[in-house]
Coordinates of C-alpha atoms and ligand atoms in Angstrom, one line a residue:
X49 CA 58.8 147.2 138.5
X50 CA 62.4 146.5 138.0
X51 CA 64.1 143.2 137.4
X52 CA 66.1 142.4 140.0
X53 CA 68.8 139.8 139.5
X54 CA 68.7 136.9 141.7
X55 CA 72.4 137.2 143.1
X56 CA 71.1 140.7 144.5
X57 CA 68.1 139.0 146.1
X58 CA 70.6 138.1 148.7
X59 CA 71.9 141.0 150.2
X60 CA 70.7 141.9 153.3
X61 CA 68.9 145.2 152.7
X62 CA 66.9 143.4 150.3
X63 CA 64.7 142.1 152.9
X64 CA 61.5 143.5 153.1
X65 CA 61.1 145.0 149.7
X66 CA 58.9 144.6 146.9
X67 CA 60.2 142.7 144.1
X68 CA 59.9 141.3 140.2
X69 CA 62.4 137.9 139.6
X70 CA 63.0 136.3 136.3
X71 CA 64.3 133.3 135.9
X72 CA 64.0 129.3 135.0
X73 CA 62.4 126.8 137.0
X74 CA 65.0 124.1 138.6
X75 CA 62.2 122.3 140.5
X76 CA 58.8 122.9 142.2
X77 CA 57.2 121.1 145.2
X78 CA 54.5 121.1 147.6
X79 CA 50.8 120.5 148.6
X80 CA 47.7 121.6 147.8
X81 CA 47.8 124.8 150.3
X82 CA 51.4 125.8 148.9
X83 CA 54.0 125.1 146.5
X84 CA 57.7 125.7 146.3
X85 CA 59.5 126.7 143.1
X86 CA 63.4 126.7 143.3
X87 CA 63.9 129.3 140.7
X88 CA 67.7 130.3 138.6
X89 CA 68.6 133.2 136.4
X90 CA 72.4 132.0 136.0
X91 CA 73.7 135.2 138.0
X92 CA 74.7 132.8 140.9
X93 CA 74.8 129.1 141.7
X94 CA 71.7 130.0 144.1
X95 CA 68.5 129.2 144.0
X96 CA 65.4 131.8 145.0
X97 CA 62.5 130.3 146.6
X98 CA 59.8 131.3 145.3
X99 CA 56.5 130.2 147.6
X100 CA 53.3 130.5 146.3
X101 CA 50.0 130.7 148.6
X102 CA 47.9 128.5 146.9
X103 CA 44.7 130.4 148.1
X104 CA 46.0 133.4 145.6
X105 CA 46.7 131.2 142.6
X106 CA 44.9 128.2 140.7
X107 CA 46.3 125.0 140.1
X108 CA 45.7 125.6 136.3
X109 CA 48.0 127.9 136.6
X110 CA 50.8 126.1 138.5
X111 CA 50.8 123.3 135.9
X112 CA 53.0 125.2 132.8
X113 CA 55.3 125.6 136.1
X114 CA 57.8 123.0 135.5
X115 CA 61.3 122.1 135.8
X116 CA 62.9 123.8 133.0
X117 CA 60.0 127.0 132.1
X118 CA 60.7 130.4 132.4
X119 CA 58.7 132.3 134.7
X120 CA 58.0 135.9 136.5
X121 CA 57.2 136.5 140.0
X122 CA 56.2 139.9 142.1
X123 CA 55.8 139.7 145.6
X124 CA 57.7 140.7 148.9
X125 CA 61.4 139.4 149.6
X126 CA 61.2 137.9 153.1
X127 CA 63.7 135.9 155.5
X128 CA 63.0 132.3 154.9
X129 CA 62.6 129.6 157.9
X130 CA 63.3 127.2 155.7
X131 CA 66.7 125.7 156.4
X132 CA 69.3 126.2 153.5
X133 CA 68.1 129.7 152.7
X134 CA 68.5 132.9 153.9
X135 CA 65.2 134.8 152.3
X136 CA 62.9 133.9 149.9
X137 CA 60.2 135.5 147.7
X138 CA 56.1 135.3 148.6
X139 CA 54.4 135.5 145.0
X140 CA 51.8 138.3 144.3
X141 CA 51.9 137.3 140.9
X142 CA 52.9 134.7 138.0
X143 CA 53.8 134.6 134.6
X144 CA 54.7 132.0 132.8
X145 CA 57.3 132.9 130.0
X146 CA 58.1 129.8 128.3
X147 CA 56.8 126.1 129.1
X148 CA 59.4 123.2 128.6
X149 CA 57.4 120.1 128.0
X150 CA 57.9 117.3 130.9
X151 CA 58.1 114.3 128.8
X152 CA 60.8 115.9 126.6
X153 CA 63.3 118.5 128.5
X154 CA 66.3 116.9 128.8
X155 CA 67.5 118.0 131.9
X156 CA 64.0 116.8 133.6
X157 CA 66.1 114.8 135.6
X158 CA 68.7 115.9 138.0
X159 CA 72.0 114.2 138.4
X160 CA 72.9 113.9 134.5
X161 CA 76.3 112.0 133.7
X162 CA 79.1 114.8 132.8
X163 CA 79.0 112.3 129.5
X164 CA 75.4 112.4 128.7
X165 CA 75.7 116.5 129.0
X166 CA 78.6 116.8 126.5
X167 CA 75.8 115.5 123.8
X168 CA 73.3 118.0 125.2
X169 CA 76.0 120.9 124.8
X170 CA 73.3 123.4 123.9
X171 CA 71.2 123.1 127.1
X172 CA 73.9 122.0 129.7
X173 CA 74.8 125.9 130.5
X174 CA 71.7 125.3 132.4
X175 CA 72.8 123.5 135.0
X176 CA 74.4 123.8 138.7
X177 CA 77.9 122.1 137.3
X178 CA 78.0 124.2 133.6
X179 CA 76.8 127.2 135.1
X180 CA 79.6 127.5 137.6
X181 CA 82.1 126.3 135.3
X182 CA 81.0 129.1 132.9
X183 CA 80.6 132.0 135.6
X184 CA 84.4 130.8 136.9
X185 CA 85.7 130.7 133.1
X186 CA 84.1 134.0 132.5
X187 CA 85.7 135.6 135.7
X188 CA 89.3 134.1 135.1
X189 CA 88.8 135.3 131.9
X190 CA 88.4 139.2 133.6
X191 CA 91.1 138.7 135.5
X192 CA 93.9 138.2 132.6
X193 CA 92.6 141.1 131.7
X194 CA 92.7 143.0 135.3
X195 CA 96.1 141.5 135.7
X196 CA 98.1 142.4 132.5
X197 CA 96.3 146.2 132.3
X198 CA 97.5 145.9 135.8
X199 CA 101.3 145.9 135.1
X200 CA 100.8 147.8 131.9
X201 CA 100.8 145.3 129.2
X202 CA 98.6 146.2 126.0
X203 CA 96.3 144.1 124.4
X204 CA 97.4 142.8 121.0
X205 CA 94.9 141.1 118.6
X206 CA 97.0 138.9 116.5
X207 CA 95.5 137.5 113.5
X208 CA 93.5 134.3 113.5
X209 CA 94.0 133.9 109.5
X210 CA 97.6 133.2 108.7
X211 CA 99.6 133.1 105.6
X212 CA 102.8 131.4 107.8
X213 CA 103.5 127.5 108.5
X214 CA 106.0 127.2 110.2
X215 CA 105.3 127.9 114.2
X216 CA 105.5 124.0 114.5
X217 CA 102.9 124.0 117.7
X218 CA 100.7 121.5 115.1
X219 CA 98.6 120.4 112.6
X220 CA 96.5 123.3 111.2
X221 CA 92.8 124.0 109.7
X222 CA 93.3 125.4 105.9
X223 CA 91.1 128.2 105.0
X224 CA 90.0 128.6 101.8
X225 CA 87.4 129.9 99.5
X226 CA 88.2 127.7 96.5
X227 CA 85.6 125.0 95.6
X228 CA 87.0 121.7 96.6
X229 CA 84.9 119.7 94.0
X230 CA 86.7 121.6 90.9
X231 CA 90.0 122.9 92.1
X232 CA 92.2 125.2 89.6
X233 CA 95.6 123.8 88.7
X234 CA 99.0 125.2 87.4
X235 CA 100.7 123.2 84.5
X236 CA 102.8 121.1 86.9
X237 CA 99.3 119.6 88.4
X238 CA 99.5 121.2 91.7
X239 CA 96.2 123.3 93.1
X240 CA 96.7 126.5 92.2
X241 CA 96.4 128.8 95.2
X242 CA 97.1 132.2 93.7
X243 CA 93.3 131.8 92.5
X244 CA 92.5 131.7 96.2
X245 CA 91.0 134.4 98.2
X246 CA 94.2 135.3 99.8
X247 CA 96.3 134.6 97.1
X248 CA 98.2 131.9 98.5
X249 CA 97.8 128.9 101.2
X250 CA 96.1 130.0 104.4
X251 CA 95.0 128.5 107.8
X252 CA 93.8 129.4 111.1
X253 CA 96.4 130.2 113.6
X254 CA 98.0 127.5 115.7
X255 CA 99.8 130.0 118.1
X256 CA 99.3 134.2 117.8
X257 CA 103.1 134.5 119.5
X258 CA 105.1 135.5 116.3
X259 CA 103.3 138.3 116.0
X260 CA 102.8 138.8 119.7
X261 CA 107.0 139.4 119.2
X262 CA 106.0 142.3 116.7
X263 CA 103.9 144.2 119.3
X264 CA 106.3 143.4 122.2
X265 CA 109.4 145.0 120.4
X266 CA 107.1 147.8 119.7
X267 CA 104.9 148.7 122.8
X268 CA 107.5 146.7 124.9
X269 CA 105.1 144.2 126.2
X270 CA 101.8 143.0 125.2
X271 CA 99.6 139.9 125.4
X272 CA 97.2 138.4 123.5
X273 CA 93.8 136.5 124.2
X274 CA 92.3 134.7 121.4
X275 CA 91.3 131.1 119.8
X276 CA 93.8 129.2 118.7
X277 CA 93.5 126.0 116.0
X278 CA 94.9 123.0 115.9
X279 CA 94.0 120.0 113.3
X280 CA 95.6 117.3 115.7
X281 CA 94.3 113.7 116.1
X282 CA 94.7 114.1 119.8
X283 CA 91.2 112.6 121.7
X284 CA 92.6 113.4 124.9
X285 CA 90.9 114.8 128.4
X286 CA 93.6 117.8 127.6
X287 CA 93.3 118.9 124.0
X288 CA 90.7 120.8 121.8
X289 CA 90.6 121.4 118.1
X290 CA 89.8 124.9 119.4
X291 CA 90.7 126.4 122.1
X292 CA 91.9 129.8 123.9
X293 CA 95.6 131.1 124.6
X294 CA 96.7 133.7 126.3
X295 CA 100.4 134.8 125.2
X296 CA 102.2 137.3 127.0
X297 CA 105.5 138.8 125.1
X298 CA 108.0 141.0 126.8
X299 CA 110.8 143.3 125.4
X300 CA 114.3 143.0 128.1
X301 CA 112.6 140.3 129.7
X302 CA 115.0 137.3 129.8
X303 CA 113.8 133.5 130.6
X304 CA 114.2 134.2 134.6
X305 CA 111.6 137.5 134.5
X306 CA 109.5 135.3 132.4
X307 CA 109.2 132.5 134.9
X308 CA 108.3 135.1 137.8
X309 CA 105.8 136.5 135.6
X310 CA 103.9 133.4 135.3
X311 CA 104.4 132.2 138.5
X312 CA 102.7 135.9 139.2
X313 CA 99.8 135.6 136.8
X314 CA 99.0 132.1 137.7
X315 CA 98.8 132.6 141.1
X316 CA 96.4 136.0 140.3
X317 CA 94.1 134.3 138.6
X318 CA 93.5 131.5 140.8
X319 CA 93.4 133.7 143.5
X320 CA 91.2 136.0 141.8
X321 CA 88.4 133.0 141.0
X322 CA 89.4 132.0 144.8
X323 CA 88.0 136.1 145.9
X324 CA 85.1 136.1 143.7
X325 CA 83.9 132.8 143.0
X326 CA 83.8 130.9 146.0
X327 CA 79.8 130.2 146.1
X328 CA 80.4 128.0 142.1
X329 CA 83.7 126.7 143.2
X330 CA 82.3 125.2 146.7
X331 CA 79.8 123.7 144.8
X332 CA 82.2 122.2 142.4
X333 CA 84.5 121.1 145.4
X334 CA 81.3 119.5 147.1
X335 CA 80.3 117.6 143.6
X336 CA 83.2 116.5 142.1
X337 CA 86.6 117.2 144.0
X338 CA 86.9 117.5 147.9
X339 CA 90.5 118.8 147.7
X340 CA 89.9 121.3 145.1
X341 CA 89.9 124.4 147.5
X342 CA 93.0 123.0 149.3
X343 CA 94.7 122.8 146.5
X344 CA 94.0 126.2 144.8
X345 CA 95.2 128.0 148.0
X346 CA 98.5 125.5 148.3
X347 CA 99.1 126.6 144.9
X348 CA 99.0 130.4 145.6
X349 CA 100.4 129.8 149.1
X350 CA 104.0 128.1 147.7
X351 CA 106.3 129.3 145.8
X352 CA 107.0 126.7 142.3
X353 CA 110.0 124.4 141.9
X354 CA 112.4 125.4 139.0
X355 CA 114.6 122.6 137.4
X356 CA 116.4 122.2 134.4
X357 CA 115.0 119.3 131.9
X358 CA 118.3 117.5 132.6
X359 CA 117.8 117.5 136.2
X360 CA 114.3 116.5 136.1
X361 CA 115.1 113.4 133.7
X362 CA 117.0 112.0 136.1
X363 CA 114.5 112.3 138.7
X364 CA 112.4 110.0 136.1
X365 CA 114.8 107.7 135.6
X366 CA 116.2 107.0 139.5
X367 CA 112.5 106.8 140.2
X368 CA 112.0 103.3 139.9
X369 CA 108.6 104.0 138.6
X370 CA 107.3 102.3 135.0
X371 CA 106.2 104.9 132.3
X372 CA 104.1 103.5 129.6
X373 CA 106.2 105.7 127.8
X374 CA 110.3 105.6 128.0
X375 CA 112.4 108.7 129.4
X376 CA 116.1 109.4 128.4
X377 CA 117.8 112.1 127.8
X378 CA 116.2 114.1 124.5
X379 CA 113.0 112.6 125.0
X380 CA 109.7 114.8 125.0
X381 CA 108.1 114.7 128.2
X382 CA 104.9 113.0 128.4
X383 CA 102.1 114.1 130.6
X384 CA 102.6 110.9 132.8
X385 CA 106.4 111.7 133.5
X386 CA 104.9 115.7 134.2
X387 CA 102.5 114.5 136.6
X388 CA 105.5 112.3 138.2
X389 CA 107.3 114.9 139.0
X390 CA 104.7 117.7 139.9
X391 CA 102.4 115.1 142.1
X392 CA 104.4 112.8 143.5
X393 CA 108.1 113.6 143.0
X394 CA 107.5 117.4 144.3
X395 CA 104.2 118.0 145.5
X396 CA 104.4 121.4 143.9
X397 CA 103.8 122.9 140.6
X398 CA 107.4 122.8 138.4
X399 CA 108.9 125.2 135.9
X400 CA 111.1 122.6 133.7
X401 CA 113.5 125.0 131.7
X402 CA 116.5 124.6 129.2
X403 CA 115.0 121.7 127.6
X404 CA 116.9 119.9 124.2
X405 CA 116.9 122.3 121.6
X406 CA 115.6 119.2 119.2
X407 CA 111.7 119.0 120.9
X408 CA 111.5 122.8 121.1
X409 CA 110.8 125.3 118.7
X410 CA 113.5 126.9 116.5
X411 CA 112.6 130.8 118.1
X412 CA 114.0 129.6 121.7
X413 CA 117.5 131.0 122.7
X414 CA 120.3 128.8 122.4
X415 CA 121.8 128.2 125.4
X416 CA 125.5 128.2 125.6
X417 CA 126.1 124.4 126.1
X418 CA 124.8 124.1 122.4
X419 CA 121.8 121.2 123.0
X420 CA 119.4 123.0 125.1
X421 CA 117.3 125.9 124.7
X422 CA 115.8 128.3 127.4
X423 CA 112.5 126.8 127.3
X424 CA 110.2 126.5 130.0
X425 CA 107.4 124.9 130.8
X426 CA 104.7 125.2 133.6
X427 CA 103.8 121.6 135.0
X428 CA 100.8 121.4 137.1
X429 CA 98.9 118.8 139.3
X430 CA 96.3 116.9 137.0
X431 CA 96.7 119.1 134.3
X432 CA 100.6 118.6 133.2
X433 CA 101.6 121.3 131.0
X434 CA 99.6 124.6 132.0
X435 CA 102.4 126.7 130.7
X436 CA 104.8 126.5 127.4
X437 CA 107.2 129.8 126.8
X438 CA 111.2 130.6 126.3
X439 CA 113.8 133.1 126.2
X440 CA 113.4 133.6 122.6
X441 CA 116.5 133.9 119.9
X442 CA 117.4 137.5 119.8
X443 CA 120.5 137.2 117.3
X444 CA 120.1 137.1 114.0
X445 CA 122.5 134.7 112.5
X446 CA 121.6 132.0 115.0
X447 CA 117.9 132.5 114.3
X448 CA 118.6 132.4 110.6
X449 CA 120.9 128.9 111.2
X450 CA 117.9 127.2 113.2
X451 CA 115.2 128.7 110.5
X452 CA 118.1 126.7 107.9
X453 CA 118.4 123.8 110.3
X454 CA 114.8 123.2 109.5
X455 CA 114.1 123.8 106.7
X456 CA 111.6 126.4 107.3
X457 CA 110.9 127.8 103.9
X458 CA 112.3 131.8 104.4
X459 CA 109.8 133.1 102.3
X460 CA 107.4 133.0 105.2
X461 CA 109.7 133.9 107.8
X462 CA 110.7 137.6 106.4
X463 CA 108.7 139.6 108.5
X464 CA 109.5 137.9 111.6
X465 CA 114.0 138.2 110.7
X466 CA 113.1 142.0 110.7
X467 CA 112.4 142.0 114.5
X468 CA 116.4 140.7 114.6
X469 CA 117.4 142.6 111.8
X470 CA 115.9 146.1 113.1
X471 CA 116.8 146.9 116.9
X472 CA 116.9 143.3 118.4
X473 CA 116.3 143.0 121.7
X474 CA 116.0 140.4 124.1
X475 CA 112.7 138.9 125.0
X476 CA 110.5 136.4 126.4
X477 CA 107.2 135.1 126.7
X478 CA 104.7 132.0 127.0
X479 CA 101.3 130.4 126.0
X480 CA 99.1 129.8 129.1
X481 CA 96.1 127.6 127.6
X482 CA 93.0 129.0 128.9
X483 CA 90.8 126.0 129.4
X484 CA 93.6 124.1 131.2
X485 CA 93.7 127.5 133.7
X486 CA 89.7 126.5 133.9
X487 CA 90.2 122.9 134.5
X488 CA 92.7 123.0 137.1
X489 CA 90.3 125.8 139.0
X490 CA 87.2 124.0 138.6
X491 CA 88.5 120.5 139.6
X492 CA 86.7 119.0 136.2
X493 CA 89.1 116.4 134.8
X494 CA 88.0 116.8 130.7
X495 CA 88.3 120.0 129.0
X496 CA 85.5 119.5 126.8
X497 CA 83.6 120.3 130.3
X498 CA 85.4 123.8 130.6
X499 CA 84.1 125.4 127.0
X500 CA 80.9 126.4 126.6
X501 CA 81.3 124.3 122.6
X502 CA 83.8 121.9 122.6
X503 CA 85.3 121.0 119.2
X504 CA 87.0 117.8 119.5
X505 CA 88.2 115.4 116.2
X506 CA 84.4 114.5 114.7
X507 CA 82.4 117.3 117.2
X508 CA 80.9 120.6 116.1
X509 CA 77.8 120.1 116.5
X510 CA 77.0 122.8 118.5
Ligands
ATP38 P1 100.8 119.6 124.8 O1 102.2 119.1 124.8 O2 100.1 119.5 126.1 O3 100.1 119.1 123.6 P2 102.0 121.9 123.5 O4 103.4 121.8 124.0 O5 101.7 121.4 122.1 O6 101.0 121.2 124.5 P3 102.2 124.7 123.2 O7 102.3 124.8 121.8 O8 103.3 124.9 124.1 O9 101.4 123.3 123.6 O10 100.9 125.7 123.7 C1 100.9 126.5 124.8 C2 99.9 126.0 125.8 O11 98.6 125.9 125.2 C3 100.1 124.7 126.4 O12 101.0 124.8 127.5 C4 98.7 124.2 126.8 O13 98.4 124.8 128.1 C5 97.9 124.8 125.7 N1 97.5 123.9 124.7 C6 98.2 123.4 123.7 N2 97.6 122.6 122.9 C7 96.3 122.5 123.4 C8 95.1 121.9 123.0 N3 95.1 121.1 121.9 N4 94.0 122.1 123.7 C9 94.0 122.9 124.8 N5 95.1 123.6 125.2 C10 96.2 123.4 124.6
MN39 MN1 104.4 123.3 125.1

């Protein structure tokens, strides 16, 4: 007979049929006349019952069935008069895959701290909270997809191994295959890289946008959907040494096309997880965050504030309110003057644009005043920045006097001029980081919660 996935157990022309479940054992209960086993196969938050006629089955072989064993069950899908559950499966027959030994499973228990699972990483997936969070991250991660293909964007892999410095988004990972305990050396002392595998420095990439612009002035627009890497000392519930980006580039699109388009893709995802999620994001709502629901569809539901910087600094400052960090004019925004604004200030998500040209990066398009670029930002409720894009500089002398400015070495900026040099356009585009997308739809408040590994300063284990 043919596995049928749990999920599918639920529909009502199911009932009445013969049928073989696989799955793992989240608990089993009972007396000696008949026992209860709630079984899960990860396809949905929901539990089979699986009852078992203790006239047709021994108690020897019951005992392997424990919380955390793999088992297969035949028998007839019926409706269930047990309350909580619509049908449930009466077992013909048992097998017992895999035991997991009582005294040293570590999810024996339920009701494991969020804590105590981040240091059982490996086994966590295997539980109510990690496998909704999984099954919502995997379906948000479909619907990028669905939306960009959508509107007719192509998807561009952009290298994860790069030979440039100079995107300024952070610290990054150097790759290299030269042994560390007996580097080569040129006559002035310093390592000598051109004995490397690549010939010269490399790292992994902080940011795949740079050559997201080389696609977009191609195919006209494209996104890409990859890891990104930064080396950052930054232990907070918002950052990971690893994580995933999504980075949308657009030929003609200036900075007011790019803020409707991730208004629009925001609000498709969420509402997307909203449509085909609902049973794992309940669940998280009922667990963790009673407003979570509310709040997704108030996000969809409302259109998003747009301010300049300027505007929303003084909004900080005739607050009232005491920062642990100082705001003036020029300063970076810190996720507590975000949240400020986005929480208490507006009650709605922001778009902060045209910030000081001195905390942005050099590609963002001057704006005429001469201080501020056309930057913007997406600021969210208990997740700050969701969101970092601009206008980028589409003239080539004022790109080539910010690339000067800074002292970005040129030699590594070549190939990027030639998108200004060679039918400059403009353009615009953003980073969306994928696991804070995941946090703000699950309601979890650490993002080492919404990767399946999280690599954090001093974690890899798994
Ligand atoms: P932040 O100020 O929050 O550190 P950033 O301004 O350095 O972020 P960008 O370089 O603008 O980040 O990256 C684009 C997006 O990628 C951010 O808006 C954020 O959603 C996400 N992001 C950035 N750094 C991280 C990180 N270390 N871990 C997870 N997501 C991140
Ligand atoms: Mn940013």
């Amino acid at each position: 007979m043919k596995r049928t996935k749990i999920i599918d157990l639920f529909r009502p022309e199911m009932i009445g049929q013969e049928v073989s479940v696989m799955g793992w054992v989240r608990t089993r209960r009972g007396n000696k006349h008949v026992q209860f086993v709630a079984l899960n196969d990860g396809s949905t938050i929901k539990n089979i019952q699986i009852v078992l006629d203790m006239s047709k089955f021994s108690d020897e072989e019951l005992r392997p069935v424990t919380t955390g064993s793999s088992i297969h069950v035949t028998g007839r899908l019926v409706e269930s008069m047990g309350k909580g559950q619509t049908c449930e499966v009466q077992a013909d027959t048992l097998e017992v895959f895999g035991t997991a030994d009582v005294e040293t499973y570590p999810l024996q228990k339920k009701g494991h701290t969020l804590e105590f699972l981040r240091e059982k990483a490996h086994l966590r997936p295997r539980t109510n909270t990690f496998g909704a969070v999984l099954r919502v991250r995997s379906t948000l991660a479909f619907a990028i997809h669905k939306f960009f293909n959508e509107r007719g964007f192509f998807y561009l892999n952009t290298p994860l191994i790069t030979a440039s410095d100079c995107e300024g988004a952070g610290a990054m990972f150097q790759v290299t295959t030269l042994d560390l305990n007996n580097l080569p050396h040129t006559e002035d002392g310093a390592v000598d890289f051109s004995a490397d595998f690549f010939g010269k420095p490399t790292a992994l990439t902080v940011s795949g946008q740079l050559e997201g612009e080389l696609g977009a002035t191609a195919l006209g627009a494209i996104y890409t959907f990859g890891p990104t890497f930064r080396a950052e000392n930054s232990n907070t519930p918002r950052h990971l040494s690893e994580f995933w980006m999504v980075e949308p580039e657009v030929a003609f699109n200036d900075i007011y096309d790019n803020m409707d388009l991730a208004e629009d893709f925001i609000k498709y995802c969420i509402n997307y997880a909203l449509e085909n999620c609902r049973d794992d994001i309940d669940f998280l709502a009922q667990m963790y965050d009673k407003e979570l629901v509310d709040r997704l569809k108030f996000v969809v539901e409302n259109e998003f504030v747009r301010l300049p910087y300027t505007e929303g600094v003084k909004i900080l400052e005739e607050s009232g309110k005491k920062f642990e960090f100082p705001v003036y004019w020029g300063a970076d925004l810190q996720s507590e003057h975000e949240r400020f604004l986005v929480e208490e200030h507006f009650k709605k998500p922001v778009i902060l644009t045209d910030y000081p040209k001195d905390i942005k990066a050099f590609y963002m398009k001057l704006n005429d005043d001469g201080r501020t670029v056309r930057a913007m930002d997406v600021l969210f409720p208990h997740i700050g920045e969701i969101i970092g894009g601009s206008e980028r500089e589409a003239d080539y002398d004022k790109l080539l006097g910010r690339i000067e400015e800074l002292n970005i070495p040129m030699k590594d900026m070549w190939w990027y001029l030639d998108t200004r040099r060679y039918g400059t356009v403009p353009h615009s585009g953003f980073g969306l980081g994928f696991e804070r997308l995941v946090l703000f739809v699950t309601g979890m408040t650490n993002i080492r919660d919404v990767i399946p590994f999280p690599r954090t300063p001093g974690n890899a284990e798994f």
